[in-house]
Amino acid sequence: MKRYRAAVIGCSRMGGFIDNEVAGSRWHVPPYSHAAGFVACPRTELVACADLRTDVMERFGERYHVPKERQYTDYREMIRREQPDIVSVATQPEPRAEIVIFAAENGVRAIYAEKAMAASLAEADAMVEAVERHGIAFNLGTNRRWSPIYEHMKAAIDRGAVGKLQTLIVYHNGTLFNTASHTFDLLLYLNNDQPVSWVQAHLPNDDVPQTGDILPVDPVGMGTIHFANGVTAHALLTARGLEVEAIGDEGSLTALNDGQEWLYRTRQVIDAGNRKGLVATPFAGVEPASSTLRLIEDLVHALDTGEPTRGGPRVALAGMEIIFGFIASHRRGGARVRLPLTERSLRLQRSVAPHQPKFDVQGAS
């Protein structure tokens, strides 16, 4: 069976070394980084990498057996010379659109892009256009979409375990680009990627300029998301960590501790007067598995069959619309904002040093 040639652009934390930070974690089943996923997948071969930092790239090459002659400081040269089938873009959001568009226009057939999708809605639009025009299989690194745990939760909701879905609640939202890109995508996934009608949000740190096209920080945000099918979602900032709850007219299902535990309650008769209340009901979970590997396998399946991926550029764009919708709502004093936005030029542009990856397993002697 055909093996697909893969290359990673951005050899740092998510590109190659985050596995060291989560070794032994119940929440993150290896492989977790892009490179580790390609090495683990029997249908892919990691053949090249690119990064501006040669020291980081050298350690990446040592770990994943990428020889010096296939380590590039110019990703364009790498794509032209190596002609990979699949490219991972594991950079920060600011340069991502330029890289994805170049890859799409220069022979790459599948792209695994880290989240958030891009630094602006205008750039995300350009990515969608390029990916769709060239027929590229595309997935964004919002990994819970490929987690068996949330796949199991979605299946329960779809078969009516809570009755008619009315409300979704995420109890941990964090910064919009880095963290909420995960939670927003999870809300979209659990609601079958229904269109979002409007959002209403608050950014408590008040560090977002009220005017101008430059966003100098990745802000923390919380708010409400209303879907076209009538479901309302609430993205909260709490200390509970990532927990998500689905509430319907016949019960509720909550994934606790990022899906490690479950609380399932169904509406049942609770007394002689036939009054109903929510009663705890057994709910069997599923074994976790590597969401990174499953995401890559989804790309491989798309390359094999021509079928769409579970993600895709339009799904990624929907998450971006929510991020910028939250910012727009805050700029308008917390007003309700309808999506899609007409203003698409606001751009994340930070002045931060690149993250130094953890080259060794955390806590190891």
Short mmCIF file of C-alpha atoms in Angstrom, two decimals:
data_model
loop_
_atom_site.label_atom_id
_atom_site.label_comp_id
_atom_site.label_asym_id
_atom_site.label_seq_id
_atom_site.Cartn_x
_atom_site.Cartn_y
_atom_site.Cartn_z
CA MET A 1 0.00 0.00 0.00
CA LYS A 2 1.27 3.48 -0.90
CA ARG A 3 3.22 5.42 1.72
CA TYR A 4 2.91 9.19 1.63
CA ARG A 5 5.95 11.44 2.02
CA ALA A 6 5.52 13.95 4.85
CA ALA A 7 7.44 17.06 5.88
CA VAL A 8 7.15 19.31 8.95
CA ILE A 9 7.50 23.11 8.85
CA GLY A 10 8.10 24.38 12.37
CA CYS A 11 10.20 21.91 14.37
CA SER A 12 9.54 23.24 17.85
CA ARG A 13 6.92 22.31 20.43
CA MET A 14 3.91 20.97 18.49
CA GLY A 15 6.09 20.13 15.53
CA GLY A 16 8.28 17.68 17.37
CA PHE A 17 8.74 17.92 21.13
CA ILE A 18 5.45 18.37 23.01
CA ASP A 19 5.47 14.59 23.65
CA ASN A 20 8.20 15.27 26.25
CA GLU A 21 5.87 17.57 28.20
CA VAL A 22 2.96 15.13 28.40
CA ALA A 23 4.76 11.80 28.87
CA GLY A 24 2.64 9.60 31.11
CA SER A 25 -0.40 11.88 30.93
CA ARG A 26 -3.85 10.28 30.97
CA TRP A 27 -5.11 13.15 28.85
CA HIS A 28 -2.66 12.95 25.93
CA VAL A 29 -2.11 9.58 24.31
CA PRO A 30 1.11 9.44 22.24
CA PRO A 31 2.04 10.19 19.57
CA TYR A 32 1.12 13.84 20.14
CA SER A 33 3.44 16.03 18.06
CA HIS A 34 3.15 16.24 14.28
CA ALA A 35 6.44 14.48 13.67
CA ALA A 36 5.75 11.70 16.15
CA GLY A 37 2.42 11.12 14.44
CA PHE A 38 4.00 10.75 11.01
CA VAL A 39 6.61 8.34 12.36
CA ALA A 40 3.93 6.25 14.08
CA CYS A 41 1.62 6.08 11.08
CA PRO A 42 2.51 3.11 8.84
CA ARG A 43 1.17 4.99 5.81
CA THR A 44 3.46 8.03 6.14
CA GLU A 45 7.21 8.57 5.96
CA LEU A 46 8.76 11.69 7.52
CA VAL A 47 11.33 12.78 4.93
CA ALA A 48 12.17 16.45 5.58
CA CYS A 49 11.76 19.43 7.88
CA ALA A 50 12.12 23.21 7.87
CA ASP A 51 12.71 25.80 10.59
CA LEU A 52 14.52 29.12 10.91
CA ARG A 53 16.37 27.89 14.02
CA THR A 54 19.06 25.46 12.96
CA ASP A 55 19.77 24.33 16.53
CA VAL A 56 16.15 23.29 17.08
CA MET A 57 16.03 21.65 13.67
CA GLU A 58 19.21 19.71 14.41
CA ARG A 59 17.65 18.22 17.56
CA PHE A 60 14.48 17.46 15.58
CA GLY A 61 16.56 15.68 12.94
CA GLU A 62 18.34 13.61 15.57
CA ARG A 63 15.07 12.56 17.18
CA TYR A 64 13.20 11.72 13.99
CA HIS A 65 16.10 10.58 11.78
CA VAL A 66 15.87 13.42 9.28
CA PRO A 67 19.35 13.84 7.76
CA LYS A 68 21.10 17.20 7.57
CA GLU A 69 20.67 17.44 3.81
CA ARG A 70 16.90 17.32 4.30
CA GLN A 71 16.79 20.06 6.93
CA TYR A 72 15.92 23.45 5.44
CA THR A 73 15.80 27.03 6.69
CA ASP A 74 13.64 27.93 3.65
CA TYR A 75 10.38 25.99 3.53
CA ARG A 76 9.87 26.98 -0.11
CA GLU A 77 13.11 25.27 -1.10
CA MET A 78 12.12 22.21 0.92
CA ILE A 79 8.74 21.88 -0.82
CA ARG A 80 10.22 22.43 -4.29
CA ARG A 81 13.06 19.94 -3.79
CA GLU A 82 11.41 17.25 -1.67
CA GLN A 83 7.91 17.37 -3.21
CA PRO A 84 6.17 15.96 -0.11
CA ASP A 85 2.63 14.61 -0.33
CA ILE A 86 1.72 15.94 3.12
CA VAL A 87 3.02 19.06 4.84
CA SER A 88 2.55 19.96 8.49
CA VAL A 89 2.57 23.67 9.27
CA ALA A 90 3.38 23.69 12.99
CA THR A 91 4.24 27.38 13.26
CA GLN A 92 2.59 30.21 15.15
CA PRO A 93 -0.51 31.69 13.43
CA GLU A 94 1.21 34.80 12.03
CA PRO A 95 3.14 33.13 9.15
CA ARG A 96 0.72 30.23 8.63
CA ALA A 97 -1.39 31.54 5.75
CA GLU A 98 1.62 32.32 3.56
CA ILE A 99 3.05 28.82 4.12
CA VAL A 100 -0.24 26.97 3.55
CA ILE A 101 -0.97 28.88 0.35
CA PHE A 102 2.53 28.23 -1.01
CA ALA A 103 2.22 24.53 -0.21
CA ALA A 104 -1.20 24.32 -1.86
CA GLU A 105 0.12 26.00 -4.99
CA ASN A 106 3.28 23.92 -5.26
CA GLY A 107 2.21 20.31 -5.43
CA VAL A 108 1.43 19.39 -1.81
CA ARG A 109 -1.67 17.19 -1.67
CA ALA A 110 -2.56 17.31 2.03
CA ILE A 111 -1.94 19.85 4.80
CA TYR A 112 -1.99 19.45 8.58
CA ALA A 113 -2.00 23.01 9.97
CA GLU A 114 -1.66 23.89 13.63
CA LYS A 115 -4.35 25.97 15.25
CA ALA A 116 -5.47 28.70 15.18
CA MET A 117 -5.98 28.69 11.42
CA ALA A 118 -4.43 32.08 10.65
CA ALA A 119 -3.69 35.53 12.04
CA SER A 120 -6.64 37.24 10.33
CA LEU A 121 -9.93 36.40 8.68
CA ALA A 122 -8.67 37.82 5.38
CA GLU A 123 -5.75 35.38 5.48
CA ALA A 124 -8.03 32.51 6.46
CA ASP A 125 -10.25 33.34 3.47
CA ALA A 126 -7.21 33.19 1.19
CA MET A 127 -6.24 29.81 2.66
CA VAL A 128 -9.70 28.40 2.02
CA GLU A 129 -9.62 29.64 -1.57
CA ALA A 130 -6.20 28.10 -2.27
CA VAL A 131 -6.93 24.80 -0.56
CA GLU A 132 -10.28 24.34 -2.30
CA ARG A 133 -9.02 25.47 -5.71
CA HIS A 134 -6.25 22.86 -5.64
CA GLY A 135 -8.32 20.10 -4.03
CA ILE A 136 -6.08 19.81 -0.96
CA ALA A 137 -7.02 17.51 1.93
CA PHE A 138 -6.87 19.80 4.97
CA ASN A 139 -7.10 19.33 8.74
CA LEU A 140 -6.50 21.81 11.54
CA GLY A 141 -4.77 20.69 14.73
CA THR A 142 -7.89 20.99 16.90
CA ASN A 143 -7.23 17.48 18.09
CA ARG A 144 -10.38 16.74 20.06
CA ARG A 145 -12.31 16.45 16.81
CA TRP A 146 -10.35 13.19 16.29
CA SER A 147 -10.48 11.99 19.91
CA PRO A 148 -12.46 8.76 20.49
CA ILE A 149 -13.71 10.34 23.71
CA TYR A 150 -15.51 13.24 22.02
CA GLU A 151 -16.48 11.08 19.07
CA HIS A 152 -18.24 8.89 21.66
CA MET A 153 -19.91 11.94 23.24
CA LYS A 154 -21.09 13.24 19.87
CA ALA A 155 -22.53 9.83 18.95
CA ALA A 156 -24.50 9.79 22.22
CA ILE A 157 -25.88 13.26 21.54
CA ASP A 158 -26.75 12.34 17.95
CA ARG A 159 -28.69 9.24 19.02
CA GLY A 160 -30.76 11.30 21.47
CA ALA A 161 -29.11 10.47 24.79
CA VAL A 162 -30.05 13.93 26.14
CA GLY A 163 -33.16 14.36 24.01
CA LYS A 164 -33.18 17.39 21.75
CA LEU A 165 -29.90 19.25 22.21
CA GLN A 166 -30.45 22.75 23.56
CA THR A 167 -27.26 23.93 25.26
CA LEU A 168 -23.52 23.27 25.22
CA ILE A 169 -21.19 24.54 27.95
CA VAL A 170 -17.39 24.56 27.95
CA TYR A 171 -15.92 25.36 31.37
CA HIS A 172 -12.46 26.40 30.25
CA ASN A 173 -11.82 28.75 27.36
CA GLY A 174 -8.49 30.55 27.87
CA THR A 175 -6.78 32.63 25.22
CA LEU A 176 -8.73 32.82 21.99
CA PHE A 177 -6.13 31.75 19.43
CA ASN A 178 -4.17 29.23 21.48
CA THR A 179 -6.86 27.62 23.66
CA ALA A 180 -10.33 28.61 22.47
CA SER A 181 -9.43 27.43 18.97
CA HIS A 182 -9.74 23.95 20.55
CA THR A 183 -12.92 24.60 22.52
CA PHE A 184 -14.73 26.44 19.72
CA ASP A 185 -13.98 23.59 17.32
CA LEU A 186 -15.23 21.08 19.89
CA LEU A 187 -18.50 22.99 20.22
CA LEU A 188 -18.87 23.06 16.45
CA TYR A 189 -18.15 19.33 16.22
CA LEU A 190 -20.62 18.33 18.94
CA ASN A 191 -23.32 20.37 17.16
CA ASN A 192 -22.60 18.80 13.75
CA ASP A 193 -20.81 21.91 12.45
CA GLN A 194 -23.99 23.93 12.34
CA PRO A 195 -23.53 27.56 11.19
CA VAL A 196 -23.12 30.19 13.92
CA SER A 197 -25.68 32.99 13.80
CA TRP A 198 -24.24 35.35 16.41
CA VAL A 199 -21.81 35.65 19.32
CA GLN A 200 -21.66 37.89 22.36
CA ALA A 201 -18.48 38.10 24.40
CA HIS A 202 -16.35 39.70 27.10
CA LEU A 203 -12.55 39.90 27.20
CA PRO A 204 -11.81 40.48 30.91
CA ASN A 205 -8.19 41.62 30.66
CA ASP A 206 -9.16 44.61 28.52
CA ASP A 207 -5.89 44.34 26.55
CA VAL A 208 -7.45 44.61 23.08
CA PRO A 209 -7.16 47.97 21.29
CA GLN A 210 -10.56 49.48 20.53
CA THR A 211 -9.47 50.62 17.06
CA GLY A 212 -6.90 49.70 14.43
CA ASP A 213 -6.08 46.57 12.47
CA ILE A 214 -3.33 45.16 14.73
CA LEU A 215 -4.05 42.82 17.63
CA PRO A 216 -0.82 42.75 19.71
CA VAL A 217 -1.90 39.99 22.14
CA ASP A 218 -3.77 36.70 22.17
CA PRO A 219 -6.60 37.77 24.48
CA VAL A 220 -8.52 35.75 27.04
CA GLY A 221 -12.24 35.62 26.30
CA MET A 222 -15.58 34.17 27.32
CA GLY A 223 -19.02 34.46 25.84
CA THR A 224 -22.07 33.01 24.14
CA ILE A 225 -22.35 31.36 20.73
CA HIS A 226 -25.76 30.90 19.11
CA PHE A 227 -26.14 28.38 16.29
CA ALA A 228 -28.56 28.51 13.39
CA ASN A 229 -30.31 25.34 14.61
CA GLY A 230 -31.24 27.03 17.92
CA VAL A 231 -28.53 25.50 20.10
CA THR A 232 -26.77 27.97 22.38
CA ALA A 233 -23.22 27.42 23.62
CA HIS A 234 -21.44 29.12 26.51
CA ALA A 235 -17.64 29.30 26.64
CA LEU A 236 -16.67 30.06 30.25
CA LEU A 237 -13.48 31.00 32.05
CA THR A 238 -13.36 28.84 35.16
CA ALA A 239 -10.81 26.87 37.14
CA ARG A 240 -12.49 23.55 36.31
CA GLY A 241 -10.21 22.83 33.39
CA LEU A 242 -11.51 21.51 30.08
CA GLU A 243 -14.93 20.04 30.77
CA VAL A 244 -17.86 20.12 28.37
CA GLU A 245 -21.56 19.61 28.99
CA ALA A 246 -24.41 18.87 26.59
CA ILE A 247 -27.92 19.65 27.86
CA GLY A 248 -31.11 18.57 26.14
CA ASP A 249 -34.79 18.42 26.98
CA GLU A 250 -34.39 14.88 28.35
CA GLY A 251 -31.08 14.99 30.16
CA SER A 252 -27.46 16.11 30.30
CA LEU A 253 -24.09 14.53 29.53
CA THR A 254 -20.86 15.99 30.91
CA ALA A 255 -17.32 15.02 29.98
CA LEU A 256 -15.27 15.69 33.12
CA ASN A 257 -11.49 16.11 33.24
CA ASP A 258 -11.23 16.29 29.45
CA GLY A 259 -13.30 13.15 29.01
CA GLN A 260 -11.64 10.98 31.67
CA GLU A 261 -14.89 10.78 33.66
CA TRP A 262 -18.58 11.12 32.80
CA LEU A 263 -21.68 12.50 34.47
CA TYR A 264 -24.84 11.41 32.68
CA ARG A 265 -28.28 12.37 33.98
CA THR A 266 -31.63 11.54 32.42
CA ARG A 267 -35.04 13.01 33.12
CA GLN A 268 -37.06 10.40 35.03
CA VAL A 269 -40.09 10.18 37.34
CA ILE A 270 -38.81 10.84 40.86
CA ASP A 271 -41.91 10.60 43.09
CA ALA A 272 -45.45 9.28 43.40
CA GLY A 273 -46.79 12.47 41.90
CA ASN A 274 -45.09 11.63 38.59
CA ARG A 275 -42.86 14.66 38.85
CA LYS A 276 -39.66 14.37 36.85
CA GLY A 277 -36.10 15.26 37.71
CA LEU A 278 -32.58 14.52 36.54
CA VAL A 279 -31.26 11.21 37.81
CA ALA A 280 -27.67 9.97 37.54
CA THR A 281 -27.50 7.20 34.93
CA PRO A 282 -24.58 4.89 34.06
CA PHE A 283 -22.62 5.91 30.99
CA ALA A 284 -19.73 3.81 29.71
CA GLY A 285 -16.74 5.67 28.33
CA VAL A 286 -14.27 4.57 25.69
CA GLU A 287 -10.56 4.00 25.61
CA PRO A 288 -8.58 7.09 24.57
CA ALA A 289 -6.30 6.98 21.56
CA SER A 290 -3.87 9.32 19.85
CA SER A 291 -5.87 12.13 18.25
CA THR A 292 -2.78 13.20 16.29
CA LEU A 293 -2.43 9.77 14.72
CA ARG A 294 -6.15 9.65 13.93
CA LEU A 295 -5.98 13.11 12.34
CA ILE A 296 -3.11 11.95 10.12
CA GLU A 297 -4.98 8.75 9.26
CA ASP A 298 -7.93 10.93 8.23
CA LEU A 299 -5.65 12.81 5.79
CA VAL A 300 -4.32 9.50 4.45
CA HIS A 301 -7.87 8.24 3.92
CA ALA A 302 -8.71 11.42 2.01
CA LEU A 303 -5.65 10.95 -0.21
CA ASP A 304 -6.55 7.30 -0.80
CA THR A 305 -10.21 7.87 -1.61
CA GLY A 306 -10.77 11.51 -2.51
CA GLU A 307 -13.33 11.74 0.30
CA PRO A 308 -13.42 14.86 2.51
CA THR A 309 -11.64 14.96 5.85
CA ARG A 310 -13.42 15.27 9.18
CA GLY A 311 -12.14 18.83 9.45
CA GLY A 312 -11.57 20.78 6.26
CA PRO A 313 -10.92 24.45 5.54
CA ARG A 314 -14.54 25.60 5.98
CA VAL A 315 -14.72 24.06 9.45
CA ALA A 316 -11.42 25.73 10.36
CA LEU A 317 -12.74 29.06 9.07
CA ALA A 318 -15.88 28.70 11.22
CA GLY A 319 -13.70 28.54 14.33
CA MET A 320 -11.83 31.64 13.22
CA GLU A 321 -15.12 33.50 12.75
CA ILE A 322 -15.98 32.83 16.41
CA ILE A 323 -12.56 34.03 17.61
CA PHE A 324 -12.81 37.31 15.74
CA GLY A 325 -16.50 37.57 16.57
CA PHE A 326 -15.62 37.52 20.28
CA ILE A 327 -13.09 40.30 19.72
CA ALA A 328 -15.57 42.35 17.67
CA SER A 329 -18.22 41.95 20.38
CA HIS A 330 -15.81 43.16 23.06
CA ARG A 331 -14.82 46.14 20.93
CA ARG A 332 -18.51 47.03 20.67
CA GLY A 333 -19.02 46.97 24.41
CA GLY A 334 -20.25 43.39 24.60
CA ALA A 335 -22.87 43.79 21.88
CA ARG A 336 -24.28 40.84 19.98
CA VAL A 337 -22.37 40.36 16.72
CA ARG A 338 -23.73 38.48 13.73
CA LEU A 339 -21.50 36.10 11.78
CA PRO A 340 -19.87 35.99 9.32
CA LEU A 341 -18.12 39.28 10.01
CA THR A 342 -17.84 41.85 7.24
CA GLU A 343 -14.66 43.40 8.69
CA ARG A 344 -11.83 40.91 8.09
CA SER A 345 -8.61 42.92 8.27
CA LEU A 346 -7.90 42.76 12.04
CA ARG A 347 -4.68 40.76 12.42
CA LEU A 348 -2.86 39.07 15.30
CA GLN A 349 0.70 40.40 15.26
CA ARG A 350 2.68 39.82 18.43
CA SER A 351 6.20 40.74 19.44
CA VAL A 352 7.18 37.60 21.30
CA ALA A 353 10.25 35.40 21.25
CA PRO A 354 9.82 31.90 19.83
CA HIS A 355 9.10 29.16 22.35
CA GLN A 356 12.05 27.00 23.34
CA PRO A 357 11.00 23.35 23.05
CA LYS A 358 11.58 20.88 25.88
CA PHE A 359 14.09 18.52 24.31
CA ASP A 360 13.89 15.97 27.13
CA VAL A 361 11.04 14.30 28.99
CA GLN A 362 9.85 16.59 31.79
CA GLY A 363 10.81 15.34 35.23
CA ALA A 364 13.34 12.86 33.89
CA SER A 365 16.72 12.81 35.56
#
